[in-house]
PDB file of C-alpha atoms and ligand atoms in Angstrom:
ATOM      1  CA  MET A   1     -10.985 -22.115  -5.707  1.00 51.00           C
ATOM      2  CA  ALA A   2     -14.757 -21.849  -6.124  1.00 59.00           C
ATOM      3  CA  ARG A   3     -17.131 -21.067  -3.277  1.00 69.00           C
ATOM      4  CA  ARG A   4     -14.624 -19.992  -0.696  1.00 88.00           C
ATOM      5  CA  ARG A   5     -15.991 -18.223   2.309  1.00 97.00           C
ATOM      6  CA  GLN A   6     -15.803 -14.455   1.931  1.00 98.00           C
ATOM      7  CA  LEU A   7     -14.624 -12.843   5.167  1.00 98.00           C
ATOM      8  CA  TYR A   8     -14.516  -9.170   4.284  1.00 97.00           C
ATOM      9  CA  GLU A   9     -15.121  -6.866   1.347  1.00 97.00           C
ATOM     10  CA  GLY A  10     -13.280  -3.555   1.307  1.00 96.00           C
ATOM     11  CA  LYS A  11     -13.240  -0.761  -1.252  1.00 96.00           C
ATOM     12  CA  ALA A  12     -10.488  -2.255  -3.409  1.00 98.00           C
ATOM     13  CA  LYS A  13     -10.080  -5.825  -2.164  1.00 98.00           C
ATOM     14  CA  ILE A  14     -11.977  -8.866  -0.960  1.00 98.00           C
ATOM     15  CA  LEU A  15     -10.603 -11.285   1.637  1.00 98.00           C
ATOM     16  CA  PHE A  16     -11.508 -14.979   1.453  1.00 98.00           C
ATOM     17  CA  GLU A  17     -10.724 -17.806   3.804  1.00 98.00           C
ATOM     18  CA  GLY A  18      -7.407 -19.368   2.737  1.00 98.00           C
ATOM     19  CA  PRO A  19      -6.663 -23.009   1.932  1.00 97.00           C
ATOM     20  CA  GLU A  20      -4.900 -23.601   5.263  1.00 96.00           C
ATOM     21  CA  PRO A  21      -5.611 -22.284   8.759  1.00 96.00           C
ATOM     22  CA  GLY A  22      -3.965 -18.925   9.338  1.00 97.00           C
ATOM     23  CA  THR A  23      -4.040 -17.957   5.657  1.00 98.00           C
ATOM     24  CA  LEU A  24      -6.292 -15.683   3.607  1.00 98.00           C
ATOM     25  CA  VAL A  25      -6.766 -15.072  -0.091  1.00 98.00           C
ATOM     26  CA  GLN A  26      -6.584 -11.404  -1.008  1.00 98.00           C
ATOM     27  CA  TYR A  27      -8.533 -10.595  -4.209  1.00 98.00           C
ATOM     28  CA  PHE A  28      -7.778  -7.290  -5.997  1.00 98.00           C
ATOM     29  CA  LYS A  29     -10.762  -5.501  -7.567  1.00 98.00           C
ATOM     30  CA  ASP A  30     -10.783  -2.855 -10.287  1.00 98.00           C
ATOM     31  CA  ASP A  31     -13.021  -0.644  -8.101  1.00 98.00           C
ATOM     32  CA  ALA A  32     -11.605   2.681  -7.029  1.00 98.00           C
ATOM     33  CA  THR A  33     -12.878   5.134  -4.452  1.00 97.00           C
ATOM     34  CA  ALA A  34     -11.617   8.470  -3.219  1.00 97.00           C
ATOM     35  CA  PHE A  35     -12.503  11.015  -0.558  1.00 95.00           C
ATOM     36  CA  ASN A  36     -13.961   8.376   1.752  1.00 92.00           C
ATOM     37  CA  ALA A  37     -15.886   6.722  -1.037  1.00 93.00           C
ATOM     38  CA  GLN A  38     -17.725   9.881  -2.113  1.00 95.00           C
ATOM     39  CA  LYS A  39     -16.111   9.378  -5.512  1.00 98.00           C
ATOM     40  CA  ARG A  40     -16.398   5.926  -7.064  1.00 98.00           C
ATOM     41  CA  GLY A  41     -15.190   4.422 -10.305  1.00 98.00           C
ATOM     42  CA  THR A  42     -13.498   1.548 -12.052  1.00 98.00           C
ATOM     43  CA  ILE A  43      -9.930   1.469 -13.268  1.00 98.00           C
ATOM     44  CA  THR A  44      -9.780  -1.349 -15.806  1.00 97.00           C
ATOM     45  CA  GLY A  45      -6.987  -3.794 -15.040  1.00 97.00           C
ATOM     46  CA  LYS A  46      -6.068  -2.073 -11.762  1.00 98.00           C
ATOM     47  CA  GLY A  47      -6.611  -5.239  -9.714  1.00 98.00           C
ATOM     48  CA  VAL A  48      -4.254  -7.254 -11.902  1.00 98.00           C
ATOM     49  CA  LEU A  49      -1.562  -4.571 -11.825  1.00 98.00           C
ATOM     50  CA  ASN A  50      -1.844  -3.890  -8.076  1.00 98.00           C
ATOM     51  CA  ASN A  51      -1.680  -7.617  -7.324  1.00 98.00           C
ATOM     52  CA  ARG A  52       1.553  -7.850  -9.328  1.00 98.00           C
ATOM     53  CA  ILE A  53       3.070  -4.565  -8.077  1.00 98.00           C
ATOM     54  CA  SER A  54       2.271  -5.351  -4.447  1.00 98.00           C
ATOM     55  CA  GLU A  55       3.700  -8.866  -4.832  1.00 98.00           C
ATOM     56  CA  TYR A  56       6.904  -7.446  -6.287  1.00 98.00           C
ATOM     57  CA  LEU A  57       7.354  -4.792  -3.585  1.00 98.00           C
ATOM     58  CA  MET A  58       6.475  -7.119  -0.683  1.00 98.00           C
ATOM     59  CA  GLN A  59       8.958  -9.698  -2.007  1.00 98.00           C
ATOM     60  CA  ARG A  60      11.751  -7.146  -2.327  1.00 98.00           C
ATOM     61  CA  LEU A  61      10.979  -5.904   1.224  1.00 98.00           C
ATOM     62  CA  GLY A  62      10.973  -9.496   2.477  1.00 98.00           C
ATOM     63  CA  GLU A  63      14.449  -9.937   0.987  1.00 98.00           C
ATOM     64  CA  ILE A  64      15.837  -7.114   3.140  1.00 98.00           C
ATOM     65  CA  GLY A  65      14.271  -8.621   6.262  1.00 98.00           C
ATOM     66  CA  ILE A  66      10.994  -6.719   6.550  1.00 98.00           C
ATOM     67  CA  PRO A  67       8.368  -9.185   7.838  1.00 98.00           C
ATOM     68  CA  THR A  68       5.240  -9.089   5.663  1.00 98.00           C
ATOM     69  CA  HIS A  69       1.965 -10.993   5.442  1.00 98.00           C
ATOM     70  CA  PHE A  70       2.668 -11.929   1.795  1.00 98.00           C
ATOM     71  CA  ILE A  71       3.097 -15.628   0.998  1.00 98.00           C
ATOM     72  CA  ARG A  72       2.685 -15.944  -2.769  1.00 98.00           C
ATOM     73  CA  ARG A  73       0.660 -14.761  -5.722  1.00 98.00           C
ATOM     74  CA  LEU A  74      -1.952 -17.316  -6.752  1.00 98.00           C
ATOM     75  CA  ASN A  75      -3.189 -15.902 -10.047  1.00 97.00           C
ATOM     76  CA  MET A  76      -3.805 -12.619 -11.870  1.00 97.00           C
ATOM     77  CA  ARG A  77      -6.022 -11.143  -9.156  1.00 98.00           C
ATOM     78  CA  GLU A  78      -5.304 -13.131  -6.014  1.00 98.00           C
ATOM     79  CA  GLN A  79      -2.512 -13.610  -3.542  1.00 98.00           C
ATOM     80  CA  LEU A  80      -2.146 -15.845  -0.528  1.00 98.00           C
ATOM     81  CA  VAL A  81      -1.335 -13.968   2.680  1.00 98.00           C
ATOM     82  CA  ARG A  82      -1.005 -14.747   6.369  1.00 98.00           C
ATOM     83  CA  GLU A  83      -4.002 -13.934   8.477  1.00 98.00           C
ATOM     84  CA  VAL A  84      -3.045 -11.146  10.862  1.00 98.00           C
ATOM     85  CA  GLU A  85      -4.896  -9.000  13.349  1.00 98.00           C
ATOM     86  CA  ILE A  86      -4.941  -5.645  11.595  1.00 98.00           C
ATOM     87  CA  ILE A  87      -3.859  -2.687  13.732  1.00 98.00           C
ATOM     88  CA  PRO A  88      -6.520  -0.034  13.007  1.00 98.00           C
ATOM     89  CA  LEU A  89      -4.063   2.594  11.782  1.00 98.00           C
ATOM     90  CA  GLU A  90      -3.122   4.022   8.415  1.00 98.00           C
ATOM     91  CA  VAL A  91       0.555   4.876   8.702  1.00 99.00           C
ATOM     92  CA  VAL A  92       1.408   7.579   6.167  1.00 99.00           C
ATOM     93  CA  VAL A  93       4.995   8.545   5.313  1.00 98.00           C
ATOM     94  CA  ARG A  94       5.713  11.730   3.421  1.00 99.00           C
ATOM     95  CA  ASN A  95       8.916  12.762   1.672  1.00 99.00           C
ATOM     96  CA  VAL A  96       7.519  15.558  -0.473  1.00 99.00           C
ATOM     97  CA  ALA A  97       4.533  17.805   0.349  1.00 98.00           C
ATOM     98  CA  ALA A  98       1.354  16.729  -1.464  1.00 98.00           C
ATOM     99  CA  GLY A  99      -2.305  15.977  -0.900  1.00 98.00           C
ATOM    100  CA  SER A 100      -3.769  16.616   2.526  1.00 98.00           C
ATOM    101  CA  LEU A 101      -0.463  17.801   4.037  1.00 98.00           C
ATOM    102  CA  ALA A 102      -0.050  20.452   1.345  1.00 98.00           C
ATOM    103  CA  THR A 103      -3.657  21.592   1.892  1.00 98.00           C
ATOM    104  CA  ARG A 104      -3.662  21.447   5.694  1.00 98.00           C
ATOM    105  CA  LEU A 105      -0.374  23.296   6.221  1.00 98.00           C
ATOM    106  CA  GLY A 106      -0.406  25.504   3.136  1.00 98.00           C
ATOM    107  CA  ILE A 107       2.819  24.061   1.721  1.00 98.00           C
ATOM    108  CA  GLN A 108       3.140  24.066  -2.031  1.00 98.00           C
ATOM    109  CA  GLU A 109       2.725  20.605  -3.521  1.00 98.00           C
ATOM    110  CA  GLY A 110       6.125  19.315  -4.649  1.00 98.00           C
ATOM    111  CA  THR A 111       8.140  20.921  -1.848  1.00 98.00           C
ATOM    112  CA  ARG A 112      10.721  18.439  -0.527  1.00 98.00           C
ATOM    113  CA  LEU A 113      10.171  18.049   3.228  1.00 98.00           C
ATOM    114  CA  PRO A 114      13.089  18.746   5.625  1.00 98.00           C
ATOM    115  CA  ARG A 115      12.869  15.104   6.675  1.00 98.00           C
ATOM    116  CA  SER A 116      10.480  12.190   6.230  1.00 98.00           C
ATOM    117  CA  ILE A 117       7.332  12.694   8.279  1.00 98.00           C
ATOM    118  CA  ILE A 118       5.159   9.891   9.676  1.00 98.00           C
ATOM    119  CA  GLU A 119       1.471  10.504  10.362  1.00 98.00           C
ATOM    120  CA  TYR A 120      -1.180   8.203  11.810  1.00 99.00           C
ATOM    121  CA  TYR A 121      -4.833   7.999  10.848  1.00 98.00           C
ATOM    122  CA  TYR A 122      -7.400   5.946  12.762  1.00 98.00           C
ATOM    123  CA  LYS A 123      -8.946   3.399  10.349  1.00 98.00           C
ATOM    124  CA  ASN A 124     -12.643   4.108  10.738  1.00 97.00           C
ATOM    125  CA  ASP A 125     -14.798   4.796   7.687  1.00 94.00           C
ATOM    126  CA  ALA A 126     -17.671   6.243   9.725  1.00 96.00           C
ATOM    127  CA  LEU A 127     -15.290   8.855  11.153  1.00 97.00           C
ATOM    128  CA  GLN A 128     -13.538   9.338   7.785  1.00 96.00           C
ATOM    129  CA  ASP A 129     -10.156   8.095   9.057  1.00 97.00           C
ATOM    130  CA  PRO A 130      -9.248  11.017  11.348  1.00 98.00           C
ATOM    131  CA  MET A 131      -5.614  11.906  11.951  1.00 98.00           C
ATOM    132  CA  VAL A 132      -4.507  10.845  15.444  1.00 98.00           C
ATOM    133  CA  SER A 133      -1.367  11.175  17.563  1.00 98.00           C
ATOM    134  CA  GLU A 134       0.689   8.592  19.433  1.00 98.00           C
ATOM    135  CA  GLU A 135      -1.144   9.707  22.579  1.00 98.00           C
ATOM    136  CA  HIS A 136      -4.537   8.733  21.138  1.00 98.00           C
ATOM    137  CA  ILE A 137      -3.164   5.433  19.845  1.00 98.00           C
ATOM    138  CA  THR A 138      -1.699   4.321  23.170  1.00 98.00           C
ATOM    139  CA  ALA A 139      -4.462   5.801  25.355  1.00 98.00           C
ATOM    140  CA  PHE A 140      -7.196   4.004  23.422  1.00 98.00           C
ATOM    141  CA  GLY A 141      -5.136   0.816  23.161  1.00 98.00           C
ATOM    142  CA  TRP A 142      -5.046   0.567  19.353  1.00 98.00           C
ATOM    143  CA  ALA A 143      -1.320  -0.146  19.689  1.00 98.00           C
ATOM    144  CA  SER A 144       1.172  -0.154  22.566  1.00 98.00           C
ATOM    145  CA  THR A 145       4.245   2.062  22.797  1.00 98.00           C
ATOM    146  CA  HIS A 146       6.297  -1.025  21.993  1.00 98.00           C
ATOM    147  CA  ASP A 147       4.145  -1.809  18.921  1.00 98.00           C
ATOM    148  CA  LEU A 148       4.573   1.792  17.768  1.00 98.00           C
ATOM    149  CA  ASP A 149       8.353   1.576  18.156  1.00 98.00           C
ATOM    150  CA  ASP A 150       8.333  -1.471  15.867  1.00 98.00           C
ATOM    151  CA  ILE A 151       5.968   0.251  13.428  1.00 98.00           C
ATOM    152  CA  VAL A 152       8.172   3.359  13.171  1.00 98.00           C
ATOM    153  CA  GLN A 153      11.353   1.302  12.706  1.00 98.00           C
ATOM    154  CA  LEU A 154       9.750  -0.795   9.976  1.00 98.00           C
ATOM    155  CA  THR A 155       8.124   2.204   8.294  1.00 98.00           C
ATOM    156  CA  LEU A 156      11.417   4.118   8.051  1.00 98.00           C
ATOM    157  CA  ARG A 157      13.196   1.074   6.609  1.00 98.00           C
ATOM    158  CA  VAL A 158      10.400   0.566   4.089  1.00 99.00           C
ATOM    159  CA  ASN A 159      10.576   4.244   3.123  1.00 99.00           C
ATOM    160  CA  ASP A 160      14.368   4.209   2.643  1.00 98.00           C
ATOM    161  CA  PHE A 161      14.291   1.018   0.617  1.00 98.00           C
ATOM    162  CA  LEU A 162      11.307   1.895  -1.571  1.00 99.00           C
ATOM    163  CA  SER A 163      12.536   5.471  -2.177  1.00 98.00           C
ATOM    164  CA  GLY A 164      15.749   3.998  -3.593  1.00 98.00           C
ATOM    165  CA  LEU A 165      14.010   1.253  -5.525  1.00 98.00           C
ATOM    166  CA  PHE A 166      11.638   3.721  -7.206  1.00 98.00           C
ATOM    167  CA  LEU A 167      14.328   6.320  -7.860  1.00 98.00           C
ATOM    168  CA  GLY A 168      16.287   3.600  -9.658  1.00 98.00           C
ATOM    169  CA  VAL A 169      13.451   3.432 -12.209  1.00 98.00           C
ATOM    170  CA  GLY A 170      13.000   7.197 -12.460  1.00 98.00           C
ATOM    171  CA  ILE A 171      10.138   7.590  -9.964  1.00 98.00           C
ATOM    172  CA  THR A 172       9.964   9.841  -6.895  1.00 99.00           C
ATOM    173  CA  LEU A 173       8.210   8.201  -3.935  1.00 99.00           C
ATOM    174  CA  VAL A 174       6.308  11.263  -2.701  1.00 99.00           C
ATOM    175  CA  ASP A 175       4.257   9.614   0.045  1.00 99.00           C
ATOM    176  CA  PHE A 176       2.503   6.348   0.818  1.00 99.00           C
ATOM    177  CA  LYS A 177       0.300   4.553   3.306  1.00 98.00           C
ATOM    178  CA  LEU A 178       1.121   1.329   5.142  1.00 99.00           C
ATOM    179  CA  GLU A 179      -0.922  -0.970   7.339  1.00 98.00           C
ATOM    180  CA  PHE A 180       0.451  -3.392   9.910  1.00 98.00           C
ATOM    181  CA  GLY A 181      -0.893  -6.476  11.610  1.00 98.00           C
ATOM    182  CA  ARG A 182      -0.080  -8.691  14.570  1.00 98.00           C
ATOM    183  CA  LEU A 183       1.052 -12.209  13.799  1.00 98.00           C
ATOM    184  CA  TRP A 184       1.306 -14.832  16.544  1.00 95.00           C
ATOM    185  CA  GLU A 185       3.757 -17.690  16.218  1.00 90.00           C
ATOM    186  CA  ASN A 186       3.554 -19.987  19.251  1.00 90.00           C
ATOM    187  CA  ASP A 187       3.408 -17.444  22.083  1.00 92.00           C
ATOM    188  CA  GLU A 188       5.381 -14.762  20.301  1.00 95.00           C
ATOM    189  CA  MET A 189       3.765 -11.749  18.625  1.00 97.00           C
ATOM    190  CA  ARG A 190       5.391  -9.990  15.698  1.00 97.00           C
ATOM    191  CA  ILE A 191       4.287  -6.852  13.884  1.00 98.00           C
ATOM    192  CA  VAL A 192       4.251  -7.457  10.136  1.00 98.00           C
ATOM    193  CA  LEU A 193       3.515  -5.340   7.087  1.00 98.00           C
ATOM    194  CA  ALA A 194       0.040  -6.123   5.708  1.00 98.00           C
ATOM    195  CA  ASP A 195      -2.515  -4.866   3.135  1.00 98.00           C
ATOM    196  CA  GLU A 196      -0.893  -3.819  -0.179  1.00 98.00           C
ATOM    197  CA  ILE A 197       1.655  -1.402  -1.599  1.00 98.00           C
ATOM    198  CA  SER A 198       0.525  -0.114  -4.980  1.00 98.00           C
ATOM    199  CA  PRO A 199      -0.273   3.087  -6.885  1.00 98.00           C
ATOM    200  CA  ASP A 200      -3.594   3.069  -4.945  1.00 98.00           C
ATOM    201  CA  ASN A 201      -1.779   3.975  -1.745  1.00 98.00           C
ATOM    202  CA  CYS A 202       1.424   5.654  -2.937  1.00 98.00           C
ATOM    203  CA  ARG A 203       2.074   8.943  -4.707  1.00 98.00           C
ATOM    204  CA  LEU A 204       4.519   8.189  -7.510  1.00 99.00           C
ATOM    205  CA  TRP A 205       5.816  10.997  -9.717  1.00 99.00           C
ATOM    206  CA  ASP A 206       8.124  10.800 -12.704  1.00 98.00           C
ATOM    207  CA  ALA A 207      11.460  11.959 -11.269  1.00 98.00           C
ATOM    208  CA  LYS A 208      12.163  14.240 -14.246  1.00 98.00           C
ATOM    209  CA  THR A 209       8.789  15.593 -15.354  1.00 98.00           C
ATOM    210  CA  GLY A 210       6.785  15.276 -12.131  1.00 98.00           C
ATOM    211  CA  GLU A 211       4.037  13.451 -14.015  1.00 98.00           C
ATOM    212  CA  LYS A 212       1.708  11.567 -11.663  1.00 98.00           C
ATOM    213  CA  MET A 213       1.519   7.767 -12.029  1.00 98.00           C
ATOM    214  CA  ASP A 214      -0.815   6.938  -9.156  1.00 98.00           C
ATOM    215  CA  LYS A 215      -4.380   7.182  -7.900  1.00 98.00           C
ATOM    216  CA  ASP A 216      -4.269  10.997  -7.955  1.00 98.00           C
ATOM    217  CA  ARG A 217      -4.961  10.613 -11.697  1.00 98.00           C
ATOM    218  CA  PHE A 218      -8.342   9.179 -10.661  1.00 98.00           C
ATOM    219  CA  ARG A 219      -8.904  11.428  -7.607  1.00 98.00           C
ATOM    220  CA  ARG A 220      -8.210  14.587  -9.622  1.00 98.00           C
ATOM    221  CA  ASP A 221      -9.690  13.497 -12.972  1.00 98.00           C
ATOM    222  CA  LEU A 222      -6.347  13.813 -14.759  1.00 98.00           C
ATOM    223  CA  GLY A 223      -7.157  11.085 -17.327  1.00 98.00           C
ATOM    224  CA  LYS A 224      -4.905   8.186 -18.418  1.00 98.00           C
ATOM    225  CA  VAL A 225      -5.423   6.469 -15.073  1.00 98.00           C
ATOM    226  CA  GLU A 226      -4.805   2.915 -16.356  1.00 98.00           C
ATOM    227  CA  GLU A 227      -1.712   4.132 -18.200  1.00 98.00           C
ATOM    228  CA  GLY A 228      -0.260   5.527 -14.963  1.00 98.00           C
ATOM    229  CA  TYR A 229      -0.542   2.176 -13.154  1.00 98.00           C
ATOM    230  CA  GLN A 230       0.802   0.355 -16.220  1.00 98.00           C
ATOM    231  CA  GLU A 231       3.796   2.658 -16.453  1.00 98.00           C
ATOM    232  CA  VAL A 232       4.735   1.900 -12.839  1.00 98.00           C
ATOM    233  CA  ALA A 233       4.601  -1.844 -13.572  1.00 98.00           C
ATOM    234  CA  ARG A 234       6.522  -1.372 -16.820  1.00 98.00           C
ATOM    235  CA  ARG A 235       9.322   0.553 -15.121  1.00 98.00           C
ATOM    236  CA  LEU A 236       9.565  -2.059 -12.381  1.00 98.00           C
ATOM    237  CA  GLY A 237       9.988  -4.619 -15.163  1.00 98.00           C
ATOM    238  CA  ILE A 238       6.878  -6.576 -14.195  1.00 97.00           C
ATOM    239  CA  LEU A 239       4.347  -5.616 -16.856  1.00 91.00           C
ATOM    240  CA  PRO A 240       3.473  -8.834 -18.653  1.00 68.00           C
ATOM    241  CA  GLU A 241       3.396  -7.816 -22.314  1.00 61.00           C
ATOM    242  CA  ALA A 242       2.609 -11.190 -23.835  1.00 46.00           C
ATOM    243  CA  GLY A 243       1.301 -13.106 -20.855  1.00 47.00           C
ATOM    244  CA  ILE A 244       2.617 -13.771 -17.430  1.00 41.00           C
ATOM    245  CA  ARG A 245       5.801 -15.534 -18.623  1.00 42.00           C
ATOM    246  CA  ASP A 246       7.072 -12.346 -20.232  1.00 40.00           C
ATOM    247  CA  LEU A 247       8.544 -10.826 -17.068  1.00 41.00           C
ATOM    248  CA  LYS A 248      11.721  -8.797 -17.335  1.00 45.00           C
ATOM    249  CA  GLY A 249      13.886  -7.399 -14.556  1.00 48.00           C
ATOM    250  CA  PRO A 250      13.757  -3.729 -13.541  1.00 54.00           C
ATOM    251  CA  GLU A 251      14.760  -1.167 -16.131  1.00 53.00           C
ATOM    252  CA  VAL A 252      17.453   1.127 -14.748  1.00 56.00           C
ATOM    253  CA  MET A 253      16.929   4.766 -15.710  1.00 51.00           C
ATOM    254  CA  GLN A 254      19.955   6.977 -16.380  1.00 47.00           C
TER     255      GLN A 254
HETATM  256  P1  TMP B 301      -3.277  12.242   1.742  1.00 86.21           P
HETATM  257  O1  TMP B 301      -2.342  13.304   1.231  1.00 86.21           O
HETATM  258  O2  TMP B 301      -4.601  12.263   1.074  1.00 86.21           O
HETATM  259  O3  TMP B 301      -3.396  12.299   3.244  1.00 86.21           O
HETATM  260  O4  TMP B 301      -2.644  10.827   1.380  1.00 86.21           O
HETATM  261  C1  TMP B 301      -1.344  10.465   1.792  1.00 86.21           C
HETATM  262  C2  TMP B 301      -0.959   9.120   1.180  1.00 86.21           C
HETATM  263  O5  TMP B 301      -1.754   8.093   1.729  1.00 86.21           O
HETATM  264  C3  TMP B 301      -1.155   9.036  -0.320  1.00 86.21           C
HETATM  265  O6  TMP B 301      -0.056   8.329  -0.874  1.00 86.21           O
HETATM  266  C4  TMP B 301      -2.419   8.266  -0.500  1.00 86.21           C
HETATM  267  C5  TMP B 301      -2.488   7.402   0.722  1.00 86.21           C
HETATM  268  N1  TMP B 301      -3.857   7.201   1.206  1.00 86.21           N
HETATM  269  C6  TMP B 301      -4.400   5.935   1.246  1.00 86.21           C
HETATM  270  O7  TMP B 301      -3.758   4.961   0.867  1.00 86.21           O
HETATM  271  N2  TMP B 301      -5.665   5.784   1.718  1.00 86.21           N
HETATM  272  C7  TMP B 301      -6.409   6.820   2.152  1.00 86.21           C
HETATM  273  O8  TMP B 301      -7.553   6.617   2.578  1.00 86.21           O
HETATM  274  C8  TMP B 301      -5.843   8.140   2.107  1.00 86.21           C
HETATM  275  C9  TMP B 301      -6.634   9.341   2.550  1.00 86.21           C
HETATM  276  C10 TMP B 301      -4.560   8.269   1.628  1.00 86.21           C
END
């Protein structure tokens, strides 16, 4: 796979041209940024773990009928995905108050929300990803009302499924961010889940102790950042202890 054409380099991933038309190779870096890249660092092994965690979650979601861009993992740091036209939105779902919601609305972090809340942010680094409403999204043509209906339906299904999956291994899914893309097959367009789902874009707390196992350990200088990501993989039963063949199933927590 040497000398493939690089199409895009983001903060945590690089996209290369794939082996067949309509495919891309998604490479996971160890680089981490926070607060719109004002804070930068490296989390050793993060790329390997996020590649594996995102593969696992996308596969499980695929099994319940959620369309995703994921095709297959290629190696420790790369996965093959379908090329989609990314909708320029960060779709955030919150189950428990944390992060910017807790700050913005003055709600104590850890407060269970009366229901799951979806928020949209316009993907634009120069503008620092501002929060936007459905009105902005449809007025500026980033997505149609019909696209948004699909996005909300998919997002709520993903939230229900992943909340249960994580709770089964003793983790509370506090909030997370999804990205969607448009995929054309013949003349039909489908909205599919894209990007990645990993501790970089989820808040994952131990269900009993509340201990953080996600990128907040990096954002807030809590230490043991690598260990947090590893613990998520371990609980999901996908942490290769003695190489990639040593993969167990999920460990059910009592
Ligand atoms: P927030 O509380 O900072 O708004 O973050 C909400 C969720 O979205 C959290 O799980 C982290 C994730 N997120 C990203 O994946 N990328 C981002 O750029 C931001 C700001 C948040």
